[in-house]
Coordinates of C-alpha atoms and ligand atoms in Angstrom, one line a residue:
M1 CA 0.0 0.0 0.0
R2 CA 1.3 3.4 -1.0
P3 CA 0.3 5.9 1.8
L4 CA -0.9 9.3 1.2
V5 CA 1.9 11.7 2.3
D6 CA 2.0 15.4 2.0
L7 CA 4.9 17.6 1.1
H8 CA 5.7 18.1 4.8
G9 CA 6.0 14.4 5.4
R10 CA 2.7 14.0 7.2
R11 CA 0.8 10.8 6.5
I12 CA -2.9 11.1 5.9
R13 CA -4.9 8.8 8.0
Y14 CA -8.2 10.6 8.7
V15 CA -10.9 12.0 6.4
R16 CA -13.7 14.2 7.6
V17 CA -16.6 14.1 5.1
S18 CA -19.4 16.5 5.1
V19 CA -22.6 14.9 3.7
T20 CA -24.8 18.0 3.6
D21 CA -24.7 21.7 4.1
R22 CA -28.2 21.7 5.6
C23 CA -28.8 22.0 9.3
N24 CA -31.8 21.9 11.6
L25 CA -30.2 24.5 13.9
R26 CA -29.1 28.0 13.3
C27 CA -26.2 28.4 15.7
R28 CA -25.5 32.3 15.9
Y29 CA -21.7 31.8 15.3
C30 CA -22.2 29.4 12.5
M31 CA -25.1 30.1 10.3
P32 CA -27.1 33.2 9.6
D33 CA -30.9 32.8 10.1
S34 CA -31.9 34.3 6.7
G35 CA -30.3 34.6 3.3
I36 CA -28.7 31.1 3.4
E37 CA -28.3 29.7 -0.1
W38 CA -28.5 26.0 0.3
V39 CA -26.4 24.1 -2.3
P40 CA -28.9 22.5 -4.7
H41 CA -29.3 18.8 -4.2
D42 CA -27.8 18.0 -7.6
Q43 CA -24.7 19.8 -6.6
I44 CA -24.1 17.8 -3.5
M45 CA -21.9 14.7 -3.7
T46 CA -23.9 11.6 -4.1
Y47 CA -23.3 8.8 -1.5
E48 CA -22.0 6.7 -4.4
D49 CA -19.3 9.3 -5.3
L50 CA -18.4 9.8 -1.6
Y51 CA -18.2 6.1 -1.3
R52 CA -15.9 5.8 -4.3
T53 CA -13.7 8.6 -3.0
L54 CA -13.4 7.2 0.5
K55 CA -12.7 3.8 -0.7
I56 CA -9.7 5.1 -2.5
C57 CA -8.6 7.1 0.5
I58 CA -8.8 4.0 2.7
A59 CA -7.0 1.9 0.1
R60 CA -4.2 4.5 0.5
G61 CA -4.0 4.2 4.3
V62 CA -6.9 6.2 5.7
E63 CA -8.0 4.5 8.8
K64 CA -10.5 7.0 10.3
V65 CA -13.6 8.5 8.7
R66 CA -15.8 11.1 10.5
I67 CA -19.1 12.0 9.0
T68 CA -20.2 15.6 9.6
G69 CA -22.2 18.5 7.9
G70 CA -24.3 20.7 8.1
E71 CA -26.2 18.3 10.2
P72 CA -25.4 14.8 8.9
L73 CA -28.5 13.2 10.5
V74 CA -30.8 15.3 8.3
R75 CA -29.7 13.7 5.1
K76 CA -31.8 10.9 3.9
G77 CA -30.1 7.6 3.5
I78 CA -27.4 8.3 6.1
I79 CA -27.8 4.9 7.8
N80 CA -27.3 3.0 4.6
F81 CA -24.2 5.0 3.9
I82 CA -22.8 4.3 7.3
E83 CA -23.6 0.5 6.7
Q84 CA -21.7 0.6 3.5
L85 CA -18.7 2.4 4.9
N86 CA -18.6 0.0 7.8
M87 CA -18.1 -2.9 5.4
I88 CA -14.8 -1.5 4.1
S89 CA -12.5 -3.8 6.0
D90 CA -9.5 -1.5 6.4
L91 CA -11.5 1.2 8.0
S92 CA -10.9 1.0 11.7
D93 CA -12.7 4.1 13.1
L94 CA -16.1 5.3 11.8
S95 CA -17.5 8.3 13.8
L96 CA -20.0 11.1 13.3
T97 CA -20.5 14.7 14.6
T98 CA -24.0 15.8 15.3
N99 CA -26.0 18.5 17.0
G100 CA -27.9 15.7 18.7
I101 CA -31.4 16.8 17.8
L102 CA -32.2 13.6 15.9
L103 CA -29.8 11.4 17.8
G104 CA -32.3 10.0 20.4
P105 CA -34.5 8.2 17.8
M106 CA -31.5 7.3 15.6
A107 CA -28.9 6.0 18.0
H108 CA -30.0 2.4 17.8
E109 CA -30.0 2.3 14.0
L110 CA -26.7 4.1 13.9
K111 CA -25.1 1.6 16.2
Q112 CA -26.6 -1.2 14.2
A113 CA -25.2 0.3 11.0
G114 CA -21.7 0.1 12.4
L115 CA -21.1 3.6 13.7
R116 CA -18.6 3.3 16.5
R117 CA -18.7 6.6 18.3
V118 CA -20.3 10.0 18.2
N119 CA -19.5 13.6 19.0
V120 CA -22.4 15.8 20.1
S121 CA -22.2 19.6 20.0
L122 CA -23.7 21.3 23.0
D123 CA -22.7 24.8 24.0
T124 CA -24.8 25.3 27.1
L125 CA -26.5 23.3 29.8
D126 CA -29.2 25.9 30.2
K127 CA -32.4 25.4 28.2
K128 CA -33.1 29.1 27.5
K129 CA -29.5 29.8 26.5
F130 CA -29.7 26.8 24.2
S131 CA -32.7 28.3 22.4
Y132 CA -30.9 31.6 22.2
I133 CA -27.6 30.3 20.7
T134 CA -29.2 27.8 18.3
K135 CA -32.5 29.7 17.6
V136 CA -34.4 26.3 18.1
D137 CA -36.1 24.8 21.3
G138 CA -34.3 21.6 21.1
F139 CA -32.4 21.3 24.4
D140 CA -34.3 18.3 25.7
E141 CA -33.9 16.4 22.4
V142 CA -30.1 16.8 22.6
I143 CA -30.0 15.6 26.2
K144 CA -32.1 12.6 25.2
G145 CA -29.7 12.1 22.3
I146 CA -26.6 11.9 24.5
D147 CA -28.4 9.5 26.8
S148 CA -29.5 7.4 24.0
A149 CA -26.0 7.3 22.5
L150 CA -24.6 6.1 25.8
D151 CA -27.5 3.6 26.2
H152 CA -26.7 2.0 22.8
G153 CA -23.0 1.7 23.5
L154 CA -21.7 4.3 21.0
S155 CA -18.4 4.9 22.7
P156 CA -16.9 7.2 23.5
V157 CA -19.5 9.8 23.5
K158 CA -17.8 13.2 23.2
I159 CA -19.6 16.5 23.9
N160 CA -18.2 19.5 21.9
V161 CA -18.5 22.8 23.6
V162 CA -17.4 25.9 21.8
A163 CA -16.2 28.3 24.5
I164 CA -17.6 31.8 24.0
R165 CA -16.9 34.6 26.5
G166 CA -20.1 36.2 27.8
F167 CA -22.2 33.2 26.7
N168 CA -20.9 30.1 28.4
D169 CA -17.6 30.9 30.2
D170 CA -19.5 30.7 33.5
E171 CA -20.6 27.2 32.5
I172 CA -17.2 25.7 32.0
P173 CA -16.9 24.2 35.5
R174 CA -20.3 22.6 35.2
F175 CA -19.6 21.1 31.8
A176 CA -16.3 19.7 33.2
G177 CA -18.2 18.4 36.3
L178 CA -20.3 16.1 34.0
T179 CA -17.2 14.0 33.6
R180 CA -17.1 13.1 37.3
T181 CA -20.2 10.9 36.9
L182 CA -20.7 10.3 33.2
P183 CA -18.3 8.3 31.0
V184 CA -18.2 11.1 28.4
E185 CA -15.4 13.3 27.1
V186 CA -16.2 16.9 27.3
R187 CA -14.2 18.8 24.7
F188 CA -13.8 22.5 24.9
I189 CA -13.1 24.1 21.5
E190 CA -11.8 27.6 20.9
L191 CA -14.1 29.8 18.8
M192 CA -12.6 30.0 15.3
P193 CA -12.9 32.4 12.5
I194 CA -15.2 30.2 10.4
G195 CA -19.0 30.3 9.7
C196 CA -20.3 33.6 10.8
I197 CA -17.1 34.5 12.7
T198 CA -15.2 36.3 10.0
K199 CA -12.2 37.5 12.1
Y200 CA -9.9 36.3 14.8
P201 CA -12.3 36.2 17.8
E202 CA -10.2 38.5 20.1
R203 CA -12.9 39.3 22.6
E204 CA -15.4 36.4 22.5
G205 CA -12.7 33.8 22.2
I206 CA -11.4 32.0 25.4
N207 CA -8.0 30.3 25.3
A208 CA -7.6 26.7 26.2
S209 CA -5.2 27.7 29.0
E210 CA -7.9 29.9 30.4
I211 CA -10.5 27.1 30.3
K212 CA -8.0 24.7 32.1
D213 CA -7.5 27.4 34.8
S214 CA -11.3 27.7 35.3
I215 CA -11.7 23.9 35.6
E216 CA -8.8 23.6 38.1
L217 CA -10.1 26.4 40.2
A218 CA -13.2 24.5 40.7
Y219 CA -11.9 20.9 40.9
G220 CA -8.2 21.1 41.7
P221 CA -5.3 20.0 39.4
M222 CA -6.2 17.8 36.6
V223 CA -4.1 14.8 35.4
Q224 CA -3.0 15.0 31.8
L225 CA -3.5 11.8 29.9
K226 CA -1.8 10.6 26.8
G227 CA -3.8 11.9 23.8
G228 CA -4.0 10.7 20.3
L229 CA -2.6 12.5 17.3
G230 CA -5.6 14.9 17.1
P231 CA -5.6 18.5 18.3
A232 CA -7.1 17.8 21.8
K233 CA -5.0 17.7 25.0
I234 CA -6.7 15.2 27.3
Y235 CA -7.2 15.7 31.0
Q236 CA -9.1 14.1 33.8
I237 CA -10.4 15.3 37.2
P238 CA -8.9 12.8 39.7
G239 CA -11.4 10.0 40.2
A240 CA -13.7 11.1 37.4
Q241 CA -15.4 8.6 35.0
G242 CA -15.0 10.7 32.0
R243 CA -12.2 12.9 30.5
I244 CA -11.8 16.5 29.4
G245 CA -10.4 17.6 26.1
L246 CA -8.9 21.1 25.4
I247 CA -8.6 22.0 21.8
G248 CA -6.5 25.1 21.4
S249 CA -7.3 25.5 17.7
L250 CA -5.9 29.1 17.6
S251 CA -3.8 29.5 20.7
E252 CA -1.9 26.2 20.7
H253 CA -1.9 25.1 17.1
D254 CA 1.4 23.3 17.3
F255 CA -0.6 20.2 16.5
C256 CA -0.7 21.2 12.9
G257 CA 2.7 19.7 12.6
A258 CA 1.1 16.3 13.3
C259 CA -2.1 16.9 11.3
N260 CA -3.1 13.7 9.5
R261 CA -6.5 14.8 8.1
I262 CA -8.1 16.1 5.0
R263 CA -11.8 17.1 4.4
I264 CA -14.2 16.5 1.7
T265 CA -17.0 19.0 1.5
A266 CA -20.6 18.4 0.7
R267 CA -20.2 19.9 -2.6
G268 CA -17.3 17.6 -3.4
H269 CA -14.3 19.7 -2.8
L270 CA -11.1 18.2 -1.2
R271 CA -10.1 20.7 1.5
P272 CA -6.6 20.0 2.7
C273 CA -6.9 22.1 5.9
L274 CA -10.0 23.5 7.7
F275 CA -8.7 27.1 7.0
S276 CA -7.5 26.4 3.5
E277 CA -9.2 27.8 0.4
D278 CA -6.9 25.7 -1.9
L279 CA -9.5 23.2 -2.8
V280 CA -9.4 20.4 -5.3
D281 CA -12.8 19.8 -7.2
L282 CA -13.7 16.2 -7.3
F283 CA -17.3 16.7 -8.0
T284 CA -17.1 17.9 -11.6
P285 CA -14.6 15.3 -12.7
L286 CA -16.7 12.6 -11.0
K287 CA -19.8 13.8 -12.9
G288 CA -17.7 13.7 -16.0
G289 CA -16.9 10.0 -15.4
I290 CA -13.3 9.9 -14.4
S291 CA -11.6 6.7 -13.7
D292 CA -10.5 5.5 -10.3
Q293 CA -6.9 6.1 -11.2
E294 CA -7.7 9.7 -12.2
L295 CA -9.7 10.2 -8.9
E296 CA -6.7 8.9 -7.0
G297 CA -4.5 11.4 -8.8
L298 CA -6.9 14.3 -7.7
I299 CA -6.8 13.1 -4.1
E300 CA -3.0 13.0 -4.2
E301 CA -3.1 16.6 -5.6
G302 CA -5.3 17.7 -2.6
V303 CA -2.9 16.1 -0.2
R304 CA 0.0 17.9 -1.8
R305 CA -1.8 21.2 -1.3
K306 CA -1.9 20.8 2.6
P307 CA -0.3 23.7 4.1
P308 CA 2.3 23.2 6.8
S309 CA 0.2 25.0 9.4
H310 CA -3.2 26.8 9.4
G311 CA -1.5 30.2 10.0
I312 CA -4.4 31.9 11.6
C313 CA -3.3 34.5 14.1
R314 CA -4.4 37.3 16.2
G315 CA -5.8 40.3 14.5
M316 CA -6.5 38.5 11.4
V317 CA -9.6 39.2 9.4
L318 CA -10.6 36.4 7.0
V319 CA -13.6 37.8 5.1
Q320 CA -14.3 41.5 5.2
E321 CA -16.9 41.8 2.5
G322 CA -18.5 39.7 -0.1
P323 CA -19.9 36.2 0.2
R324 CA -19.7 34.4 3.5
T325 CA -17.8 31.1 3.7
K326 CA -20.4 28.4 3.4
M327 CA -20.7 25.7 6.0
S328 CA -20.9 23.1 3.3
D329 CA -17.3 24.0 2.5
I330 CA -16.2 24.0 6.1
G331 CA -17.8 20.8 7.4
G332 CA -17.4 20.0 11.1
Ligands
LIG401 N1 -24.1 19.7 12.8 C1 -23.0 19.0 13.3 C2 -22.8 19.5 14.8 O1 -23.4 20.5 15.3 O2 -22.0 19.0 15.4 C3 -21.8 19.0 12.6 C4 -21.3 20.2 12.0 S1 -20.9 21.6 13.0 C5 -20.3 22.8 11.8 C6 -19.4 20.9 13.7 C7 -18.9 21.7 14.8 O3 -18.3 22.9 14.4 C8 -19.8 22.0 16.0 O4 -19.3 21.4 17.2 C9 -19.8 23.5 15.9 O5 -20.1 23.9 17.3 C10 -18.5 23.8 15.5 N2 -18.3 25.2 15.0 C11 -19.1 25.7 14.1 N3 -18.6 27.0 13.9 C12 -17.6 27.2 14.7 C13 -16.7 28.3 15.1 N4 -16.8 29.5 14.6 N5 -15.7 28.0 16.0 C14 -15.6 26.9 16.6 N6 -16.3 25.8 16.3 C15 -17.4 25.9 15.5

């Protein structure tokens, strides 16, 4: 097997694939509530084309696939797609990122289809604040979704919390405290300049180190555990059942040097880095009937375009005017 290796010597083992740009929430930092131009269905990658692309990536050494969106659970046929991916023998990790709204009723089917684990996004433990930030009254559904995922053995269940000053900074200890009694990993993520956040979030952003201090003030020193290759630094409150992940996407992005992932957007672009606009169009050539060998060449080209680091730094303005970056291009 010839692995996919980028120009900086990093071996690609992880693909995040966005299956839709649509979402059933309107998180304020992520999507505007009006004026969204959804990508027409015929311009979204079909499951067949996604499968073909992922099969080649896996044949070239990708071991992990994460399904994301938009909200992946709103796309029809998602269970079947997961079932098919799960049958690819060299794929060792199949996971999904969801807002949890539809997770309760779907957790059983997802597990049966072969999904191993799930990340659920939840930025507040307060029902009213949930409705404010997401513009939907869905807090109870998400909580049921998390319980259902745990009940059906999707493991580990990770809860993604985007830390936003003035919105949920006061909830950091409470979120962290969940891990004392629940076998979940609560992951705090720094607010990033994507979606509706067009510049480096100087004021609303909270650094991973500040989050750690806030947790340790409440529970005492945490133990650092060995993490994976991903961006999260993993900690545990002594005696806790679960773990805490701190993702310093902006303040501590030394993990770029070990980044092993690429992304495929809902409209079929290979995005070599979350912040990169240097995309490779797979959709048009796939529609034009390219061979597997040609598709493999395009994937290699995308990998070659992977920058050494995301390069986002304080004071940076990503988009001042003009069209907003679309979530379908970003994926989770
Ligand atoms: N709908 C799914 C969900 O809610 O998990 C998957 C897609 S969503 C875009 C993936 C993750 O990106 C969510 O955890 C969301 O909170 C996070 N996200 C969106 N915009 C962000 C931003 N500006 N900074 C940090 N995280 C962001």
